[in-house]
Coordinates of C-alpha atoms in Angstrom, one line a residue:
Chain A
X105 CA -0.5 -26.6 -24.3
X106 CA -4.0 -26.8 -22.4
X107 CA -5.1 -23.7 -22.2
X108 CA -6.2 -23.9 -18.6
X109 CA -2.7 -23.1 -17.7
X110 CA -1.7 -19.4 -19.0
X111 CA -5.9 -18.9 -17.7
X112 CA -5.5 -20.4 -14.5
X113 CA -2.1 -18.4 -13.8
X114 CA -3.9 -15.5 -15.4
X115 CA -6.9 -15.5 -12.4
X116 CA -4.1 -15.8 -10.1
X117 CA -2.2 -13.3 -10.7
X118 CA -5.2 -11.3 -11.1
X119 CA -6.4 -12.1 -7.6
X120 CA -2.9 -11.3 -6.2
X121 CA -3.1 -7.8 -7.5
X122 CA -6.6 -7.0 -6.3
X123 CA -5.1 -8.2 -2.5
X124 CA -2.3 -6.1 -3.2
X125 CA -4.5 -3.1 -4.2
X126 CA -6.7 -3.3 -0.7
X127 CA -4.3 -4.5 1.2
X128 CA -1.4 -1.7 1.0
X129 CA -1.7 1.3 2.4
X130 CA 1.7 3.2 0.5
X131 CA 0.1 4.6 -2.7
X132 CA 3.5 3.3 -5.0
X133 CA 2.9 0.0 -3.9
X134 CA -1.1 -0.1 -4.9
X135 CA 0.3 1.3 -8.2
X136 CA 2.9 -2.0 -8.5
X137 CA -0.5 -4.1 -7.7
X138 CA -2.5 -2.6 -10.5
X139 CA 0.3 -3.6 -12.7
X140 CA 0.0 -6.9 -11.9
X141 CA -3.9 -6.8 -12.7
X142 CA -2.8 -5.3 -15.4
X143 CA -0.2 -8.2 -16.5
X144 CA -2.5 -10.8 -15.5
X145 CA -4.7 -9.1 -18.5
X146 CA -2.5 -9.1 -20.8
X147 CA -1.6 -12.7 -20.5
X148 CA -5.4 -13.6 -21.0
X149 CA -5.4 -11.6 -24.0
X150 CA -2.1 -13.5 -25.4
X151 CA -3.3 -16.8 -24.4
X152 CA -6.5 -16.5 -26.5
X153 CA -5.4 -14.6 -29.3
X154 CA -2.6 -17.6 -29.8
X155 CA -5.6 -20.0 -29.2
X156 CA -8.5 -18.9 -31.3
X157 CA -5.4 -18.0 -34.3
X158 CA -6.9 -14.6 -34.7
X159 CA -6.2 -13.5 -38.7
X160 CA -6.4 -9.8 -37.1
X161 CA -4.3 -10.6 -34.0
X162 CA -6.8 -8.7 -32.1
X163 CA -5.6 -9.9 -28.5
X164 CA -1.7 -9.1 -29.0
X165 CA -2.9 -5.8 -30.6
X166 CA -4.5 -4.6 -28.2
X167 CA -2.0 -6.2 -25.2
X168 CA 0.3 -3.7 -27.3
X169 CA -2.3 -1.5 -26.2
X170 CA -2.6 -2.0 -23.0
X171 CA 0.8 -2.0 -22.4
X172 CA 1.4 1.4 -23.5
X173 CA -1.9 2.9 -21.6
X174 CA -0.1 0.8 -18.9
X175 CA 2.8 3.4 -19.3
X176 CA 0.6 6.0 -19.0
X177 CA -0.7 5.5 -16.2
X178 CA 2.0 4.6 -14.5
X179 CA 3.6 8.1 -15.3
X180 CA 0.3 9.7 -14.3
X181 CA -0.3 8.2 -11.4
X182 CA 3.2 8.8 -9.9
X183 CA 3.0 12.5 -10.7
X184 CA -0.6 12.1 -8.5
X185 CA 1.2 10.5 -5.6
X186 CA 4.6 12.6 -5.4
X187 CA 1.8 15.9 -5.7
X188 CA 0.3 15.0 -2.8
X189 CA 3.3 14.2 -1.3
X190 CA 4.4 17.3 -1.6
X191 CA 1.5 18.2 -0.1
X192 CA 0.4 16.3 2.7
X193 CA 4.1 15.0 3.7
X194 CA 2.6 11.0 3.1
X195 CA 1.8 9.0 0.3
X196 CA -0.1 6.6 2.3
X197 CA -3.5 6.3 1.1
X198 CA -5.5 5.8 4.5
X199 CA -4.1 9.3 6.0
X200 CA -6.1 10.9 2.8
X201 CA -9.6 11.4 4.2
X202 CA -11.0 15.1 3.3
X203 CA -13.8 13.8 1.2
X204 CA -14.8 11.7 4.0
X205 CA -18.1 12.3 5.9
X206 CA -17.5 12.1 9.9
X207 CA -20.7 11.9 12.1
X208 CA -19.3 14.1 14.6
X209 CA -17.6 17.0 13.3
X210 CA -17.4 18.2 9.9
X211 CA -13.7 19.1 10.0
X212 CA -10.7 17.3 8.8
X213 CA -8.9 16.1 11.2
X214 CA -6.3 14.8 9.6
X215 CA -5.0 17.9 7.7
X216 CA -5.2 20.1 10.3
X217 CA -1.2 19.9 10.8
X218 CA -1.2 20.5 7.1
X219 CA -3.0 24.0 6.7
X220 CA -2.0 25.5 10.0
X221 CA -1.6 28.7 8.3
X222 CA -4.7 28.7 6.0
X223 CA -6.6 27.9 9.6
X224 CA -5.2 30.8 11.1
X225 CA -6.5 33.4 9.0
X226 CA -9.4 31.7 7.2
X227 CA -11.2 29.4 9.2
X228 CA -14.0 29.3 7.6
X229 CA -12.6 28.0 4.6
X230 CA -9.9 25.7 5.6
X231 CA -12.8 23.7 8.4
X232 CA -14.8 22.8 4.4
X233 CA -13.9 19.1 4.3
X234 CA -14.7 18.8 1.0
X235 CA -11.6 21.0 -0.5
X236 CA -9.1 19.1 -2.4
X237 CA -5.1 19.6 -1.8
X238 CA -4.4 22.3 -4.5
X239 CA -8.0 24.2 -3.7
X240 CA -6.3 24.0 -0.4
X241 CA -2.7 24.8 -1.4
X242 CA -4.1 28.2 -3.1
X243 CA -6.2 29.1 0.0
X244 CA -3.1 29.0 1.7
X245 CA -1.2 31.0 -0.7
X246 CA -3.6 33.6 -0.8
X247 CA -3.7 33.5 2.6
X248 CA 0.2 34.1 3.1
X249 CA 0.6 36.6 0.0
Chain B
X55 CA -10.6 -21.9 -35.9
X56 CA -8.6 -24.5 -35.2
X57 CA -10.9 -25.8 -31.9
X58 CA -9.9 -28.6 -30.7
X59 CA -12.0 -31.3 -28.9
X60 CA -10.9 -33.6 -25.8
X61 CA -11.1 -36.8 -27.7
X62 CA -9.0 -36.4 -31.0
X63 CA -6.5 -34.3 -28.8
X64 CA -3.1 -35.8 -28.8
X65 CA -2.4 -34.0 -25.5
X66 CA -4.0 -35.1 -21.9
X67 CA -4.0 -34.3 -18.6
X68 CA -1.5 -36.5 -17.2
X69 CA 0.8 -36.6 -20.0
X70 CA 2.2 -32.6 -20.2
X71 CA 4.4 -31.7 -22.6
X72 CA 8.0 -30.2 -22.4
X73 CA 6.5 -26.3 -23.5
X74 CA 3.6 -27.4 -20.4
X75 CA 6.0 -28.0 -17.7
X76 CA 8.3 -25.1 -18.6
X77 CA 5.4 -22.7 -18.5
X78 CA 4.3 -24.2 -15.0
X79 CA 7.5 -23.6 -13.9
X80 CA 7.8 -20.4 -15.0
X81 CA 4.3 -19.7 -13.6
X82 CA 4.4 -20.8 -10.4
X83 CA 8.1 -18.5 -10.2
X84 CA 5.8 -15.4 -11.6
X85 CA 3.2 -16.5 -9.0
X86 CA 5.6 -16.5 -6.1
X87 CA 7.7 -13.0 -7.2
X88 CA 4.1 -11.6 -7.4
X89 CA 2.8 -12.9 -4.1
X90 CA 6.4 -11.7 -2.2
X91 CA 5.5 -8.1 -4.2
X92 CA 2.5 -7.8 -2.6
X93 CA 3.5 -8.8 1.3
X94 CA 6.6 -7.9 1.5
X95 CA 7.3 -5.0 4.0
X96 CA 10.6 -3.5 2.2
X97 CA 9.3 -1.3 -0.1
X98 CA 12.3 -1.2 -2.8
X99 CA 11.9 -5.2 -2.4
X100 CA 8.2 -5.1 -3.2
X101 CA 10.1 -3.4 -6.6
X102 CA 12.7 -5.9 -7.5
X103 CA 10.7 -8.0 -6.8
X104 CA 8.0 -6.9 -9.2
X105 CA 10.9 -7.4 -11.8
X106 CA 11.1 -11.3 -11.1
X107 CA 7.6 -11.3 -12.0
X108 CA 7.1 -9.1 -15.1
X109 CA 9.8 -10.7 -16.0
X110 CA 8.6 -14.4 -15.8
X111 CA 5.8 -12.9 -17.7
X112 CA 7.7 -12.3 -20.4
X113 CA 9.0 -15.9 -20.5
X114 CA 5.2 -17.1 -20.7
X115 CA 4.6 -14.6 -23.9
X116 CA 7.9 -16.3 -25.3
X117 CA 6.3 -20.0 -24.5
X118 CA 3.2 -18.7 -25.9
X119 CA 5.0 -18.0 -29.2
X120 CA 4.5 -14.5 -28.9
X121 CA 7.9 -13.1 -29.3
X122 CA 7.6 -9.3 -30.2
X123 CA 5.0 -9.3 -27.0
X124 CA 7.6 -10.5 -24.8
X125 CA 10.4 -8.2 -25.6
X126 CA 8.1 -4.5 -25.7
X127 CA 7.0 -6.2 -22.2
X128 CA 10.8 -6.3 -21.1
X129 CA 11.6 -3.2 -22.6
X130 CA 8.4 -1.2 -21.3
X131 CA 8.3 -2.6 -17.6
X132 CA 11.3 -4.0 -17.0
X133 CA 13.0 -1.3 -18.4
X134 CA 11.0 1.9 -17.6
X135 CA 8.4 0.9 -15.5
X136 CA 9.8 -0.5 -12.9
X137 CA 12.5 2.2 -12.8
X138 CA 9.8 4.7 -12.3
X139 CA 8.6 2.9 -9.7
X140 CA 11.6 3.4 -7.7
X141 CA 11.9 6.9 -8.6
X142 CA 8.9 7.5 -7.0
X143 CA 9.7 5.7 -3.6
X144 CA 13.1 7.5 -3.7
X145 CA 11.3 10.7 -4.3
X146 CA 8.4 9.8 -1.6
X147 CA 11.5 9.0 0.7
X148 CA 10.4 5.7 1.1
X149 CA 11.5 3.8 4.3
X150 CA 15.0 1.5 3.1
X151 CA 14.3 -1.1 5.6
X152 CA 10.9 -2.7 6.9
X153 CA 8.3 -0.5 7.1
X154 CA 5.3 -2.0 10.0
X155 CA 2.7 -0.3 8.0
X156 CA 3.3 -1.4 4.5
X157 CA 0.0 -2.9 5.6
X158 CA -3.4 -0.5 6.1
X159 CA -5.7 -2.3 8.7
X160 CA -8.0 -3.8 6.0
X161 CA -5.6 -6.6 5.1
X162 CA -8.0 -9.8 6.6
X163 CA -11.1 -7.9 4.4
X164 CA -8.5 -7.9 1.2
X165 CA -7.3 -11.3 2.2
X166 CA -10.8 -12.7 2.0
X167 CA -11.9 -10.8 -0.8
X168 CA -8.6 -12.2 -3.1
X169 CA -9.3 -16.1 -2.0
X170 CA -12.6 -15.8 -2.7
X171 CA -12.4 -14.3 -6.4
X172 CA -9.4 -16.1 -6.9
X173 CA -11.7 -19.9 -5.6
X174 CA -14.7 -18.6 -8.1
X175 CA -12.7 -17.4 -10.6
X176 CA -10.2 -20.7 -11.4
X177 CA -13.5 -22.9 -10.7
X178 CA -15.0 -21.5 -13.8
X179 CA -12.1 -20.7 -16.0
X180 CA -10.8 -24.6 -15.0
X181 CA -14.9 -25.7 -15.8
X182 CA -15.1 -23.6 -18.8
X183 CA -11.5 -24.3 -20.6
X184 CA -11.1 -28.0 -19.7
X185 CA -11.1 -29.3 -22.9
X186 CA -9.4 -27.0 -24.8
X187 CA -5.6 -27.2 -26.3
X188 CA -3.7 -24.4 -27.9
X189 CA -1.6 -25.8 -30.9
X190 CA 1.8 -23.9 -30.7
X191 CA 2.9 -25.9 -34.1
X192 CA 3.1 -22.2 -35.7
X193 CA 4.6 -19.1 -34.0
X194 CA 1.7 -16.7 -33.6
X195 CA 3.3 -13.8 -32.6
X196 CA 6.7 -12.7 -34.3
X197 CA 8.1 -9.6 -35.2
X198 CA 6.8 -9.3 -39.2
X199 CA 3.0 -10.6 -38.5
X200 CA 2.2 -8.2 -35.4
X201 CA 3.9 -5.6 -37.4
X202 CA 2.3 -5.9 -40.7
X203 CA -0.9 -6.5 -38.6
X204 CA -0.3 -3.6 -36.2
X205 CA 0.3 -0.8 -39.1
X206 CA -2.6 -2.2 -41.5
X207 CA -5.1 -3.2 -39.6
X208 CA -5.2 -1.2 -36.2
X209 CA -3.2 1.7 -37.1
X210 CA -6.2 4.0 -36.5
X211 CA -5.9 2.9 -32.8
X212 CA -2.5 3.2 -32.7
X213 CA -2.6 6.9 -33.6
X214 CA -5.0 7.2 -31.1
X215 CA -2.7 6.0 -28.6
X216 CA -0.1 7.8 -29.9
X217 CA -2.3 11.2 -29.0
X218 CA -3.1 9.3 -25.3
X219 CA 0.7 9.4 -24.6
X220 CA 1.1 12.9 -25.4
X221 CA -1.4 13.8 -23.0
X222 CA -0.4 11.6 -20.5
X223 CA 3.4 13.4 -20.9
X224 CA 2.1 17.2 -21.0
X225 CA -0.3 16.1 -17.9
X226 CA 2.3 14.6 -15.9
X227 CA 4.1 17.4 -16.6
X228 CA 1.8 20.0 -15.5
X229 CA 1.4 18.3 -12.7
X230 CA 4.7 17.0 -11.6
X231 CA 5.6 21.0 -11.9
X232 CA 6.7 22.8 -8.6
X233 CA 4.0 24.9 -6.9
X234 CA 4.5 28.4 -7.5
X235 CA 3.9 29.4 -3.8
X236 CA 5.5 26.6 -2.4
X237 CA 7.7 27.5 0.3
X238 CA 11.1 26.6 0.3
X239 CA 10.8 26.5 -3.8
X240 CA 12.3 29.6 -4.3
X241 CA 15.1 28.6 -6.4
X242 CA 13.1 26.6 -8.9
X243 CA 10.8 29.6 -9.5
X244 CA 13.7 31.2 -12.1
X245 CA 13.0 27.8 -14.3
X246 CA 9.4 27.7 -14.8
X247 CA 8.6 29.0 -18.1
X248 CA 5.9 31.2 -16.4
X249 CA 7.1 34.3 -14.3
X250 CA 5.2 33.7 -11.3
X251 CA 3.1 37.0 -9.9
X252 CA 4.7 36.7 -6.3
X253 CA 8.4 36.7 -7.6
X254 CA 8.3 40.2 -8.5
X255 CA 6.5 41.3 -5.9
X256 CA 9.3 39.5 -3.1
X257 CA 12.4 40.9 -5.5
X258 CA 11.3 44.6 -5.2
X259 CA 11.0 44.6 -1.8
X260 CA 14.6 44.6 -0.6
X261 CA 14.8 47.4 -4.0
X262 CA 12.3 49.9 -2.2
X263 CA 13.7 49.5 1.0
X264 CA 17.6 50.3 -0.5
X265 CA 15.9 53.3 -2.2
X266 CA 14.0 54.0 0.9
X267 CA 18.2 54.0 2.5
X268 CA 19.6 55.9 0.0
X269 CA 16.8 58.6 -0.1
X270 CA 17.5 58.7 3.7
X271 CA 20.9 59.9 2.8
X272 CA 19.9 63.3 1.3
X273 CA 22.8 64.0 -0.4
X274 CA 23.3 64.5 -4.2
X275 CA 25.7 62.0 -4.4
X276 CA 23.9 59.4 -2.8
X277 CA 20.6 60.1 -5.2
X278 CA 22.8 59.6 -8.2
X279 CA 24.2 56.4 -7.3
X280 CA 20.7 55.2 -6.2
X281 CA 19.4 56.2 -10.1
X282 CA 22.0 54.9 -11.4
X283 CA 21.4 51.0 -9.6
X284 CA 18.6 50.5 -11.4
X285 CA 19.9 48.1 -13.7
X286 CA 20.6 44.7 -11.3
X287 CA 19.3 44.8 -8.0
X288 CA 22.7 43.6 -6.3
X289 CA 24.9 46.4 -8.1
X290 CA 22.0 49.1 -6.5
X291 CA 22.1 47.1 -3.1
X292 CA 26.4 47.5 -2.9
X293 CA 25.8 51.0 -4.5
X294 CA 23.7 52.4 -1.6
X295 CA 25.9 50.7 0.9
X296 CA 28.5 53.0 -0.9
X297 CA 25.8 55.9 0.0
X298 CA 25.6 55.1 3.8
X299 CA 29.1 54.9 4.6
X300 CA 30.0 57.9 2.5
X301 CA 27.0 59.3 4.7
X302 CA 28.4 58.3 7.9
X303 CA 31.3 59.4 6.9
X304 CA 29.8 62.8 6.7

């Protein structure tokens, strides 16, 4: 088999992942795209390990690898998005802008639906747009208990 | 190494084998699933989808000789993967239907990005590998040779990754957990293996204002049953009911 084929379908499928991660905006479907940069990966690695007749199989080895930290952060990232789901009430990933810096105000807009009651009673803490969803989560539970 | 070079090759460009045309088949079905994955607008589709394509993948490792890479890849994403992937749309209460904004407003900028890597990227891989041929006389990849290679060779690693997946379970535990102050979450607070700080707090409220009832009632009766409803909260709460209407009874 020429080995331009498993490469070239390899760069492809490569290439359609990294659209698929800046292109989507729902956070589950940037996770299928990494899997498929991911994928594309792994076929490199088995194309050349078959190839170069590695006496340590160092390429399926490590596609064994890669598979299983695949897994991992698969599991990991899903328990990311469904936290801030539970959070912010989206798992889109434009909508998640507190850690960016707007010329005009310093506030978040965006969350301001979000930590109504945190706003309420601590203003000065909830306008910080630098506080992450948990930071925030606390705030608010302090705030309420 | 077994290198091969372009003029003692018994392969050529315009003469592909059965195992070539298969796996360019197979490709460009892996291709299409993947591109459909990535611009569809049904997000469960986007999903099944992915299947097609993992799964085509697998054909490739199988037409690449390397058998036990093929089945962990149908067993891990076919199998687990993918079904966690749809756990987590159902759980995000992802749309069932078409979605408009499967798509954030960046899509030309990705679009452009992807062709261009994608042009530069098969220009040099096409440039670098022309003239190379794998030999697939001998299976590379079966069950006994990545085994015996796996647990002699890189077993170090693999107890490594053995440790990785442990934390990657206790973290997506931890944070998969329900928020102790989430609202709403009441019922789910009795299974955490911590007792949250708040719980006891919101339990003895409706206690001290029973007590603050049956102390109301001034009678001797009325104190006994109230010291005597310590034990369950729901036996004190019928108990000092008892108290008020023998009260207003009085």
């Amino acid at each position: 088999m020429h080995l331009a084929y498993p490469a070239v379908l390899a760069v492809l499928l490569f290439c359609v992942g990294l659209y698929g991660v800046l292109a989507r905006r729902n956070a589950i479907l940037v996770l299928m795209s990494v899997e498929l940069m991911l994928n594309a990966v792994n076929l490199n690695l088995v194309a050349f390990d078959v190839w170069l007749r590695d006496a340590l199989h160092s390429g399926q080895a490590l596609t064994l690898f890669t598979i299983a930290i695949a897994a991992a952060e698969i599991g990991i990232g899903l328990a990311i998005v469904l936290a801030v789901y539970r959070n912010r009430g989206t798992s889109a990933v434009d909508d998640l802008r507190d850690t960016a810096e707007l010329p005009d105000d310093g506030g978040d807009g965006d969350d301001d639906g979000d930590s109504e009651g945190a706003a309420a009673e601590e203003p000065d803490e909830a306008d910080e747009p630098g506080v992450s969803a948990p930071a925030k989560a606390s705030q608010k539970a302090e705030a309420t208990a | 190494m077994n290198l091969h070079v372009a003029a003692d090759a018994p392969q050529g460009f315009l003469s592909p084998t059965g195992v070539e045309i298969a796996f360019v088949l197979v490709g460009l079905v892996t291709l299409g699933a993947a591109i459909i994955t990535v611009t569809t607008r049904q997000l469960v589709h986007a999903a099944l989808w992915l299947v097609v394509a993992l799964g085509g993948l697998a054909v490739e490792y199988l037409l690449l000789t390397a058998e036990f890479i093929a089945w962990v890849q149908v067993l891990i994403y076919v199998g687990s993967v993918v079904v966690l992937l749809l756990f987590g749309l159902m759980l995000t209460r992802a749309p069932i239907g078409r979605s408009p904004d499967a798509d954030s407003g960046n899509r030309p900028a990705a679009l452009a990005v992807a062709l261009a890597a994608a042009a530069a990227l098969v220009w040099v891989v096409v440039d670098a590998f022309r003239t190379q041929w794998i030999k697939l006389d001998k299976p590379q990849g079966t069950t006994d040779v990545t085994g015996s290679v796996l647990f002699r060779h890189w077993v170090l690693p693999f107890e490594a990754l053995s440790v990785l997946l442990l934390a990657a379970l206790v973290g997506a535990i931890v944070l998969s957990r329900k928020s102790k102050d989430e609202p709403g979450g009441n019922g789910r607070q009795n299974r955490n293996g911590r007792p949250t700080p708040k719980a006891p707090r919101a339990q003895s409220d409706p206690k001290a204002q029973s007590a603050q009832t049956s102390q109301s009632g001034q009678t001797s009766q009325s104190g006994q049953t109230s010291q005597s409803g310590q034990t369950s909260q729901s036996g004190q709460t019928s108990q000092s009911d008892q108290a008020d209407q023998t009260e207003r009874t009085r």
